[in-house]
Amino acid sequence: MVYAPAAGRGWRTPWIVYTAAAVAYFVAVTHRTALGVAGIEATRRFGLSATGLAAFSVVQLAVYAAMQIPAGRLLDRFGPRALIATGSLLMASGQLVLALAHDVPTALIARVLIGAGDAGIFISALRVVADWFPPRRVPVMVQITGVIGQSGQLASAIPVAFLLHTRGWTATFGTLAAAGLLASAGAFVGIRDPAPRRDAQSVQRFGPAVRRTVRTAGTRLGFWSHFAAPFSANVVGMLWGVPFFLSAQGCTPAQASLLLTVLTLSAMVTGPIVGRLTARHPLRRSWIVLGSCALTAAAWVALLLPSTPRPMWQLLVFVVVIGAGGPVSLVGMDFARTWSPASTLGTASGFVNTGGFISTIGSVLAVGVVLQVVSPPGATTYTLDAYRLAFTVLAVPWAIGIAGVLRSRHLTRADMRAAGVVVPPIQEVLRRKHTTSDDDQA
C-alpha cells in the first residue's frame, strides 16, 4: 500500500479532499436507501406485488454488484475524482427519472442508473482514505467513512420520509436528484490525487488483474467477511423493515422510523469501535466478523420464534444487534487493503464489496418470493406468520458466509505461515497481561 503525504498541496489538504468524497458517499447512501421508506408508496404508485417491490431493490443492487469489479478497474485507471463525480451524476439522473416515472419499466431504468452510479463511489472514498492518510489511521478512517454512509441512511429514515409524506413522490425524488447534482460538482472541485497518477500502475489487462485479485486468499477472506456480516441490516433497512414493522408488528409510522433510526445509530456507534479493534488486533479481525454473525443469528431467532408481535424494547434490541453488521463488514475492506498492491487496490476493493451485495440481493429477493408464495393472491400487506416464514430464508446466506470465512481464513493463515508469520492460539493471547498492536497481515 502506497501512502503519499499531501505536502505542498495548499488548500487541497487530506481533510478537504476527504470531505468532498465523504459528502458524495453520504448522498449516495441516501439515494440507495430512499426506497426503503417508500415501499408502501411504490406498491401503490406502480401496482407492485411483494416480488415486484423486491425486484426494484434487486435490480439496483444487481447492477451495483455487477459493476463492482469493472468500477474497481476504472478506479485504478482514472482515480476517485472521476468515478465519484460521474457516479453522483448518474445517480442524480436516476432519481430524476424515478421522480417522473408512472410505470414499472421507466422506474426500473431509473433503478439501473442509480445502481450503476452508486457502484464506484464507496470504493473510491476508501481509495481517498488509503491515498491521503497514513496506514495506522486507515482502519478507523474507513469506519468513519462507514458512519458517514450510515448517516445517509438516517437521512432516508427521517427527512426523506418526512418529505415523502408531506410533499409526495415527485418532489421527494426530485430533491434527491438535486442533491446528487451538488455532490457531483463538489467531488469534481474538491477531490485530487496526492501525487500525479502513474499510468504504469493501471495498464494491466482486466482479466489478469481480476484473476490475480480473486486468487489471493486474504482478499477472498475479505469477500466472505463482507458477504456474511451486512445483509440482515440491509434487508431491514433497504426494503422489508418498514412493511414488517407496520403490518406484522403493529408499529405506528413514527415507531417504524424510530427503529430504522436506531438501526442506523447502532452502526454509527459501532463503527469506530470496530475500527479501533481492527487496528489494534490485526491478527484477530476474522473473530470480529464471526462474533457479529453469531449475535445476528441469535437476534433473528429471538425475533422469529414467538408467534405474536414483539414489544418495542425487543424490536429495539434487535435493530441494535443487526445494525452492527454494516461496520463489521468493512473489516473485509481492511483485508483487501492488507493483501493488495496499490495498482490493484481498486479491483480488490470492488471484489470484496461485491460480497455484501450478493448476499443482500439474494436475501431481499428470497424474502419477497416467500412472502408472495405463502400469502393470498394479490396481497400487498403480509401477516406476521408470513414474515416469520420469509425471514427464515436468511439462514442460507448466513451459513454460506460463515463457511466462506472459515475456509478462506484457513487458507490465508497457511499463506502467512509460508511467509513466516504465525498466528498464536487465542488461549495464548488471552494469557498475555498486555495486548499490543502489531503490523502483521491478518
Short mmCIF file of C-alpha atoms in Angstrom, two decimals:
data_model
loop_
_atom_site.label_atom_id
_atom_site.label_comp_id
_atom_site.label_asym_id
_atom_site.label_seq_id
_atom_site.Cartn_x
_atom_site.Cartn_y
_atom_site.Cartn_z
CA MET A 1 0.00 0.00 0.00
CA VAL A 2 1.42 3.34 -1.04
CA TYR A 3 0.87 6.40 1.13
CA ALA A 4 1.74 9.77 -0.34
CA PRO A 5 1.60 12.74 2.05
CA ALA A 6 -0.11 15.86 0.89
CA ALA A 7 2.78 18.27 1.36
CA GLY A 8 2.76 21.26 -0.92
CA ARG A 9 -0.89 20.97 -1.84
CA GLY A 10 -2.01 24.25 -0.25
CA TRP A 11 -5.74 24.20 0.42
CA ARG A 12 -6.06 20.69 -1.01
CA THR A 13 -5.37 19.08 2.30
CA PRO A 14 -6.33 15.48 3.06
CA TRP A 15 -9.36 16.62 5.03
CA ILE A 16 -10.72 18.80 2.22
CA VAL A 17 -10.32 16.01 -0.30
CA TYR A 18 -11.80 13.51 2.12
CA THR A 19 -14.77 15.76 2.90
CA ALA A 20 -15.68 16.03 -0.78
CA ALA A 21 -15.58 12.24 -1.12
CA ALA A 22 -17.45 11.65 2.13
CA VAL A 23 -20.26 14.06 1.24
CA ALA A 24 -20.72 12.30 -2.08
CA TYR A 25 -20.87 8.96 -0.29
CA PHE A 26 -23.42 10.34 2.18
CA VAL A 27 -25.65 11.43 -0.68
CA ALA A 28 -25.14 8.09 -2.47
CA VAL A 29 -26.33 6.10 0.54
CA THR A 30 -29.35 8.39 0.84
CA HIS A 31 -30.13 7.60 -2.81
CA ARG A 32 -29.53 3.89 -2.24
CA THR A 33 -31.83 3.56 0.76
CA ALA A 34 -34.59 6.04 -0.11
CA LEU A 35 -36.84 3.30 -1.49
CA GLY A 36 -36.74 1.59 1.91
CA VAL A 37 -39.02 4.29 3.36
CA ALA A 38 -41.12 4.50 0.18
CA GLY A 39 -42.02 0.83 -0.18
CA ILE A 40 -45.74 1.23 0.50
CA GLU A 41 -45.96 4.32 -1.74
CA ALA A 42 -44.13 2.42 -4.51
CA THR A 43 -46.57 -0.50 -4.36
CA ARG A 44 -49.46 1.93 -4.76
CA ARG A 45 -47.86 4.12 -7.45
CA PHE A 46 -46.76 1.20 -9.63
CA GLY A 47 -49.24 -1.51 -8.56
CA LEU A 48 -46.50 -3.85 -7.29
CA SER A 49 -46.68 -7.21 -5.55
CA ALA A 50 -44.10 -8.25 -2.96
CA THR A 51 -41.94 -9.81 -5.67
CA GLY A 52 -42.30 -6.70 -7.83
CA LEU A 53 -41.27 -4.44 -4.97
CA ALA A 54 -38.32 -6.70 -4.22
CA ALA A 55 -37.36 -6.52 -7.89
CA PHE A 56 -37.00 -2.73 -7.60
CA SER A 57 -34.30 -3.17 -4.97
CA VAL A 58 -32.80 -6.27 -6.59
CA VAL A 59 -32.32 -4.56 -9.96
CA GLN A 60 -30.48 -1.67 -8.35
CA LEU A 61 -28.34 -3.93 -6.18
CA ALA A 62 -27.65 -6.37 -9.03
CA VAL A 63 -26.33 -3.56 -11.22
CA TYR A 64 -24.29 -2.26 -8.28
CA ALA A 65 -22.79 -5.70 -7.60
CA ALA A 66 -22.14 -6.47 -11.28
CA MET A 67 -20.32 -3.14 -11.68
CA GLN A 68 -18.05 -3.53 -8.66
CA ILE A 69 -15.05 -5.14 -10.34
CA PRO A 70 -15.29 -3.00 -13.51
CA ALA A 71 -15.62 0.05 -11.27
CA GLY A 72 -12.57 -1.10 -9.35
CA ARG A 73 -10.52 -1.31 -12.54
CA LEU A 74 -11.76 2.13 -13.60
CA LEU A 75 -10.76 3.42 -10.18
CA ASP A 76 -7.24 2.01 -10.61
CA ARG A 77 -7.07 3.66 -14.03
CA PHE A 78 -8.74 7.07 -13.58
CA GLY A 79 -8.79 7.69 -9.84
CA PRO A 80 -11.52 8.55 -7.33
CA ARG A 81 -12.34 12.04 -8.63
CA ALA A 82 -13.62 10.77 -11.98
CA LEU A 83 -15.61 7.89 -10.51
CA ILE A 84 -17.26 9.86 -7.70
CA ALA A 85 -18.21 12.83 -9.87
CA THR A 86 -19.55 10.66 -12.69
CA GLY A 87 -21.29 8.24 -10.34
CA SER A 88 -23.03 11.02 -8.44
CA LEU A 89 -24.27 12.48 -11.72
CA LEU A 90 -25.64 9.11 -12.82
CA MET A 91 -27.46 8.65 -9.52
CA ALA A 92 -28.96 12.13 -9.81
CA SER A 93 -30.22 11.25 -13.29
CA GLY A 94 -31.76 8.05 -11.97
CA GLN A 95 -33.59 9.84 -9.19
CA LEU A 96 -34.95 12.40 -11.63
CA VAL A 97 -36.27 9.62 -13.88
CA LEU A 98 -37.81 7.91 -10.85
CA ALA A 99 -39.44 11.16 -9.73
CA LEU A 100 -41.27 11.41 -13.05
CA ALA A 101 -41.98 7.70 -13.59
CA HIS A 102 -45.52 6.33 -13.59
CA ASP A 103 -44.87 2.85 -14.98
CA VAL A 104 -42.69 -0.07 -13.96
CA PRO A 105 -40.30 -0.16 -16.97
CA THR A 106 -39.37 3.51 -16.53
CA ALA A 107 -38.90 3.04 -12.80
CA LEU A 108 -36.64 0.04 -13.42
CA ILE A 109 -34.49 2.12 -15.80
CA ALA A 110 -34.17 4.67 -13.00
CA ARG A 111 -33.04 1.95 -10.59
CA VAL A 112 -30.42 0.77 -13.10
CA LEU A 113 -29.00 4.29 -13.32
CA ILE A 114 -28.91 4.59 -9.54
CA GLY A 115 -27.15 1.24 -9.14
CA ALA A 116 -24.59 2.00 -11.85
CA GLY A 117 -23.78 5.40 -10.42
CA ASP A 118 -23.50 4.06 -6.90
CA ALA A 119 -21.09 1.27 -7.86
CA GLY A 120 -17.82 3.18 -7.69
CA ILE A 121 -18.50 5.76 -5.00
CA PHE A 122 -17.78 3.82 -1.82
CA ILE A 123 -14.63 2.09 -3.07
CA SER A 124 -13.44 5.45 -4.40
CA ALA A 125 -13.98 7.05 -1.00
CA LEU A 126 -11.92 4.25 0.55
CA ARG A 127 -9.20 4.88 -2.03
CA VAL A 128 -9.14 8.53 -0.95
CA VAL A 129 -8.57 7.32 2.62
CA ALA A 130 -5.76 4.97 1.57
CA ASP A 131 -4.11 7.65 -0.59
CA TRP A 132 -4.27 10.56 1.83
CA PHE A 133 -3.91 9.07 5.34
CA PRO A 134 -1.10 7.05 6.98
CA PRO A 135 -1.69 3.27 7.23
CA ARG A 136 -2.09 3.25 11.02
CA ARG A 137 -5.12 5.55 10.70
CA VAL A 138 -6.77 3.81 7.75
CA PRO A 139 -8.94 1.24 9.67
CA VAL A 140 -10.50 3.94 11.82
CA MET A 141 -10.94 6.31 8.84
CA VAL A 142 -12.65 3.51 6.91
CA GLN A 143 -15.12 3.11 9.77
CA ILE A 144 -15.66 6.88 9.95
CA THR A 145 -16.49 6.72 6.24
CA GLY A 146 -18.96 3.96 7.03
CA VAL A 147 -20.51 6.10 9.77
CA ILE A 148 -20.97 8.92 7.29
CA GLY A 149 -22.66 6.49 4.93
CA GLN A 150 -24.93 5.29 7.72
CA SER A 151 -25.93 8.88 8.37
CA GLY A 152 -27.11 8.91 4.75
CA GLN A 153 -29.41 6.06 5.68
CA LEU A 154 -30.53 8.14 8.65
CA ALA A 155 -31.39 10.91 6.20
CA SER A 156 -33.65 8.43 4.40
CA ALA A 157 -35.33 7.36 7.62
CA ILE A 158 -36.17 10.90 8.79
CA PRO A 159 -36.09 13.87 6.35
CA VAL A 160 -36.74 11.82 3.19
CA ALA A 161 -39.63 10.02 4.87
CA PHE A 162 -41.00 13.36 6.11
CA LEU A 163 -40.70 14.92 2.66
CA LEU A 164 -42.39 11.90 1.08
CA HIS A 165 -45.36 12.07 3.42
CA THR A 166 -45.77 15.84 3.17
CA ARG A 167 -44.77 16.71 -0.41
CA GLY A 168 -45.28 13.47 -2.30
CA TRP A 169 -43.29 11.21 -4.60
CA THR A 170 -42.19 13.61 -7.35
CA ALA A 171 -40.98 16.35 -5.01
CA THR A 172 -39.07 13.88 -2.86
CA PHE A 173 -37.14 12.16 -5.61
CA GLY A 174 -36.65 15.42 -7.48
CA THR A 175 -35.00 16.84 -4.36
CA LEU A 176 -32.73 13.79 -4.20
CA ALA A 177 -31.77 14.39 -7.83
CA ALA A 178 -30.73 17.95 -6.99
CA ALA A 179 -28.66 16.70 -4.05
CA GLY A 180 -26.87 14.26 -6.34
CA LEU A 181 -26.02 17.04 -8.79
CA LEU A 182 -24.48 19.10 -5.98
CA ALA A 183 -22.49 16.09 -4.76
CA SER A 184 -21.10 15.55 -8.26
CA ALA A 185 -19.99 19.17 -8.51
CA GLY A 186 -18.40 19.03 -5.06
CA ALA A 187 -16.44 15.90 -5.96
CA PHE A 188 -15.19 17.40 -9.23
CA VAL A 189 -13.96 20.54 -7.48
CA GLY A 190 -12.67 19.05 -4.22
CA ILE A 191 -11.06 15.68 -4.98
CA ARG A 192 -7.48 15.39 -6.22
CA ASP A 193 -4.79 12.72 -6.25
CA PRO A 194 -1.98 13.26 -3.71
CA ALA A 195 0.57 12.79 -6.49
CA PRO A 196 0.40 12.53 -10.30
CA ARG A 197 -1.26 9.25 -11.28
CA ARG A 198 1.18 6.85 -12.90
CA ASP A 199 -0.22 5.12 -15.97
CA ALA A 200 2.16 2.19 -15.47
CA GLN A 201 0.16 1.13 -12.43
CA SER A 202 -3.08 0.81 -14.34
CA VAL A 203 -2.20 -0.65 -17.74
CA GLN A 204 -2.63 -4.23 -16.59
CA ARG A 205 -5.27 -6.03 -18.60
CA PHE A 206 -8.65 -6.52 -16.96
CA GLY A 207 -8.70 -10.32 -16.92
CA PRO A 208 -5.24 -10.96 -15.42
CA ALA A 209 -5.70 -8.25 -12.80
CA VAL A 210 -9.03 -9.69 -11.69
CA ARG A 211 -7.72 -13.28 -11.61
CA ARG A 212 -4.72 -12.24 -9.55
CA THR A 213 -7.01 -10.48 -7.10
CA VAL A 214 -9.52 -13.31 -6.76
CA ARG A 215 -6.82 -15.95 -6.28
CA THR A 216 -5.43 -14.20 -3.20
CA ALA A 217 -6.75 -15.99 -0.11
CA GLY A 218 -6.63 -12.83 2.03
CA THR A 219 -8.78 -10.96 -0.48
CA ARG A 220 -11.26 -13.84 -0.56
CA LEU A 221 -11.38 -13.65 3.23
CA GLY A 222 -12.38 -10.02 2.78
CA PHE A 223 -15.08 -11.02 0.28
CA TRP A 224 -16.65 -13.60 2.61
CA SER A 225 -16.42 -11.23 5.58
CA HIS A 226 -18.32 -8.64 3.58
CA PHE A 227 -20.78 -11.31 2.42
CA ALA A 228 -21.61 -12.63 5.89
CA ALA A 229 -21.99 -9.52 8.02
CA PRO A 230 -24.25 -6.84 6.46
CA PHE A 231 -27.18 -8.46 4.67
CA SER A 232 -29.52 -8.65 7.68
CA ALA A 233 -29.33 -4.92 8.27
CA ASN A 234 -29.64 -4.26 4.53
CA VAL A 235 -32.77 -6.40 4.21
CA VAL A 236 -34.40 -4.48 7.06
CA GLY A 237 -33.08 -1.02 6.23
CA MET A 238 -33.39 -1.07 2.45
CA LEU A 239 -36.79 -2.66 1.91
CA TRP A 240 -38.55 -5.04 4.27
CA GLY A 241 -38.12 -3.33 7.64
CA VAL A 242 -40.85 -0.68 7.38
CA PRO A 243 -43.54 -3.03 5.95
CA PHE A 244 -42.64 -5.65 8.57
CA PHE A 245 -42.79 -3.23 11.48
CA LEU A 246 -46.06 -1.66 10.28
CA SER A 247 -48.13 -4.62 9.12
CA ALA A 248 -46.70 -7.52 11.15
CA GLN A 249 -45.52 -5.91 14.38
CA GLY A 250 -48.29 -3.31 14.66
CA CYS A 251 -45.96 -0.32 14.89
CA THR A 252 -47.01 3.19 14.01
CA PRO A 253 -45.15 5.03 11.21
CA ALA A 254 -43.31 7.03 13.89
CA GLN A 255 -42.21 3.84 15.66
CA ALA A 256 -41.07 2.29 12.37
CA SER A 257 -39.00 5.39 11.62
CA LEU A 258 -37.55 5.22 15.12
CA LEU A 259 -36.50 1.60 14.58
CA LEU A 260 -34.76 2.46 11.30
CA THR A 261 -33.09 5.38 13.03
CA VAL A 262 -31.80 3.15 15.84
CA LEU A 263 -30.60 0.64 13.24
CA THR A 264 -28.51 3.38 11.70
CA LEU A 265 -27.33 4.82 15.02
CA SER A 266 -26.19 1.34 16.07
CA ALA A 267 -23.96 1.16 13.01
CA MET A 268 -22.66 4.68 13.59
CA VAL A 269 -21.73 3.93 17.21
CA THR A 270 -20.28 0.51 16.43
CA GLY A 271 -18.15 1.67 13.51
CA PRO A 272 -15.37 3.50 15.40
CA ILE A 273 -15.21 0.65 17.93
CA VAL A 274 -14.75 -1.89 15.14
CA GLY A 275 -12.13 0.35 13.56
CA ARG A 276 -10.13 0.53 16.77
CA LEU A 277 -10.33 -3.22 17.29
CA THR A 278 -9.27 -3.85 13.70
CA ALA A 279 -6.25 -1.56 14.05
CA ARG A 280 -5.20 -2.94 17.44
CA HIS A 281 -5.74 -6.64 16.72
CA PRO A 282 -4.94 -7.28 13.05
CA LEU A 283 -4.40 -10.99 13.69
CA ARG A 284 -7.95 -11.37 15.08
CA ARG A 285 -10.01 -9.46 12.53
CA SER A 286 -11.94 -12.56 11.44
CA TRP A 287 -13.12 -13.09 15.03
CA ILE A 288 -14.87 -9.72 14.87
CA VAL A 289 -16.77 -10.94 11.82
CA LEU A 290 -17.67 -14.32 13.30
CA GLY A 291 -18.77 -12.78 16.60
CA SER A 292 -21.08 -10.35 14.84
CA CYS A 293 -22.60 -13.14 12.76
CA ALA A 294 -23.30 -15.20 15.89
CA LEU A 295 -25.04 -12.29 17.61
CA THR A 296 -27.08 -11.54 14.49
CA ALA A 297 -28.30 -15.14 14.29
CA ALA A 298 -29.34 -15.04 17.95
CA ALA A 299 -31.26 -11.80 17.38
CA TRP A 300 -33.21 -13.28 14.47
CA VAL A 301 -34.07 -16.42 16.42
CA ALA A 302 -35.37 -14.36 19.36
CA LEU A 303 -37.49 -12.27 16.99
CA LEU A 304 -38.96 -15.05 14.84
CA LEU A 305 -39.63 -17.88 17.29
CA PRO A 306 -42.58 -16.20 19.09
CA SER A 307 -45.84 -16.19 17.12
CA THR A 308 -47.01 -12.82 18.48
CA PRO A 309 -45.78 -9.26 17.88
CA ARG A 310 -42.76 -8.35 19.97
CA PRO A 311 -42.66 -5.49 22.48
CA MET A 312 -40.94 -2.32 21.40
CA TRP A 313 -37.91 -2.90 23.63
CA GLN A 314 -37.20 -6.23 21.91
CA LEU A 315 -37.50 -4.69 18.46
CA LEU A 316 -35.04 -2.01 19.57
CA VAL A 317 -32.56 -4.63 20.79
CA PHE A 318 -32.99 -6.49 17.51
CA VAL A 319 -32.14 -3.50 15.32
CA VAL A 320 -29.20 -2.56 17.57
CA VAL A 321 -27.66 -6.02 17.13
CA ILE A 322 -28.16 -6.38 13.38
CA GLY A 323 -27.14 -2.75 12.82
CA ALA A 324 -23.59 -3.62 13.87
CA GLY A 325 -23.25 -5.87 10.81
CA GLY A 326 -22.64 -2.92 8.49
CA PRO A 327 -19.44 -1.65 10.11
CA VAL A 328 -18.25 -5.20 10.79
CA SER A 329 -18.50 -5.92 7.05
CA LEU A 330 -15.91 -3.17 6.47
CA VAL A 331 -13.32 -5.43 8.10
CA GLY A 332 -13.41 -7.12 4.70
CA MET A 333 -12.15 -3.91 3.11
CA ASP A 334 -9.25 -3.92 5.53
CA PHE A 335 -8.32 -7.39 4.31
CA ALA A 336 -8.37 -6.05 0.74
CA ARG A 337 -6.08 -3.18 1.71
CA THR A 338 -3.70 -5.53 3.52
CA TRP A 339 -3.34 -8.08 0.75
CA SER A 340 -3.39 -5.89 -2.39
CA PRO A 341 -0.74 -3.73 -4.07
CA ALA A 342 -1.67 -0.15 -4.87
CA SER A 343 -2.02 -0.94 -8.59
CA THR A 344 -4.94 -3.33 -7.99
CA LEU A 345 -6.41 -1.99 -4.74
CA GLY A 346 -9.49 -0.67 -6.53
CA THR A 347 -10.10 -4.05 -8.13
CA ALA A 348 -9.69 -5.84 -4.80
CA SER A 349 -11.99 -3.38 -3.03
CA GLY A 350 -14.61 -3.83 -5.74
CA PHE A 351 -14.39 -7.61 -5.47
CA VAL A 352 -14.75 -7.52 -1.69
CA ASN A 353 -17.62 -5.04 -1.87
CA THR A 354 -19.46 -7.41 -4.19
CA GLY A 355 -19.83 -9.90 -1.35
CA GLY A 356 -22.28 -7.99 0.81
CA PHE A 357 -24.43 -7.01 -2.12
CA ILE A 358 -24.63 -10.54 -3.49
CA SER A 359 -25.90 -11.73 -0.11
CA THR A 360 -28.26 -8.73 0.12
CA ILE A 361 -29.68 -9.25 -3.37
CA GLY A 362 -30.39 -12.91 -2.74
CA SER A 363 -31.91 -12.17 0.65
CA VAL A 364 -34.16 -9.30 -0.44
CA LEU A 365 -35.49 -11.28 -3.38
CA ALA A 366 -35.92 -14.52 -1.41
CA VAL A 367 -37.94 -12.77 1.30
CA GLY A 368 -40.23 -11.26 -1.34
CA VAL A 369 -40.72 -14.59 -3.11
CA VAL A 370 -41.61 -16.43 0.10
CA LEU A 371 -43.99 -13.67 1.18
CA GLN A 372 -45.83 -13.92 -2.11
CA VAL A 373 -45.94 -17.73 -2.08
CA VAL A 374 -47.39 -18.02 1.45
CA SER A 375 -49.87 -15.13 1.12
CA PRO A 376 -53.21 -14.95 -0.72
CA PRO A 377 -53.03 -13.95 -4.42
CA GLY A 378 -52.90 -10.20 -4.90
CA ALA A 379 -51.92 -9.42 -1.31
CA THR A 380 -49.87 -6.25 -0.78
CA THR A 381 -49.65 -6.45 3.01
CA TYR A 382 -48.50 -9.55 4.85
CA THR A 383 -49.10 -11.20 8.19
CA LEU A 384 -46.63 -11.87 10.96
CA ASP A 385 -46.68 -15.60 10.18
CA ALA A 386 -45.83 -14.87 6.55
CA TYR A 387 -42.88 -12.71 7.58
CA ARG A 388 -41.70 -15.35 10.07
CA LEU A 389 -41.53 -17.90 7.25
CA ALA A 390 -39.97 -15.45 4.81
CA PHE A 391 -37.20 -14.29 7.12
CA THR A 392 -36.09 -17.87 7.87
CA VAL A 393 -34.51 -17.96 4.39
CA LEU A 394 -31.82 -15.61 5.74
CA ALA A 395 -30.27 -18.67 7.39
CA VAL A 396 -29.00 -19.75 3.97
CA PRO A 397 -26.70 -16.78 3.17
CA TRP A 398 -25.68 -16.72 6.84
CA ALA A 399 -24.46 -20.33 6.69
CA ILE A 400 -22.74 -19.82 3.32
CA GLY A 401 -20.96 -16.72 4.62
CA ILE A 402 -19.73 -18.40 7.80
CA ALA A 403 -18.38 -21.34 5.81
CA GLY A 404 -16.63 -18.96 3.41
CA VAL A 405 -14.98 -17.01 6.23
CA LEU A 406 -13.71 -20.15 7.95
CA ARG A 407 -12.36 -21.69 4.74
CA SER A 408 -10.65 -18.55 3.44
CA ARG A 409 -9.22 -17.79 6.90
CA HIS A 410 -7.60 -21.23 6.94
CA LEU A 411 -6.03 -20.60 3.52
CA THR A 412 -4.92 -17.09 4.48
CA ARG A 413 -3.17 -18.35 7.59
CA ALA A 414 -1.46 -21.01 5.50
CA ASP A 415 -0.10 -18.26 3.24
CA MET A 416 1.04 -16.36 6.31
CA ARG A 417 2.84 -19.39 7.75
CA ALA A 418 4.62 -19.83 4.41
CA ALA A 419 5.78 -16.21 4.75
CA GLY A 420 6.97 -16.81 8.32
CA VAL A 421 4.02 -15.20 10.15
CA VAL A 422 2.35 -17.46 12.70
CA VAL A 423 -0.96 -16.58 14.35
CA PRO A 424 -0.70 -17.57 18.03
CA PRO A 425 -3.58 -19.57 19.55
CA ILE A 426 -6.27 -17.43 21.12
CA GLN A 427 -5.61 -19.05 24.52
CA GLU A 428 -2.04 -17.77 24.42
CA VAL A 429 -3.20 -14.28 23.56
CA LEU A 430 -5.70 -14.25 26.41
CA ARG A 431 -2.93 -15.17 28.86
CA ARG A 432 -0.91 -12.11 28.00
CA LYS A 433 -1.00 -9.35 30.55
CA HIS A 434 -0.94 -6.58 27.98
CA THR A 435 -2.40 -6.61 24.48
CA THR A 436 -0.16 -4.98 21.93
CA SER A 437 -0.77 -3.89 18.38
CA ASP A 438 1.41 -5.04 15.51
CA ASP A 439 1.62 -4.72 11.76
CA ASP A 440 1.04 -8.34 10.80
CA GLN A 441 -1.24 -9.04 7.89
CA ALA A 442 -4.35 -10.93 9.03
#
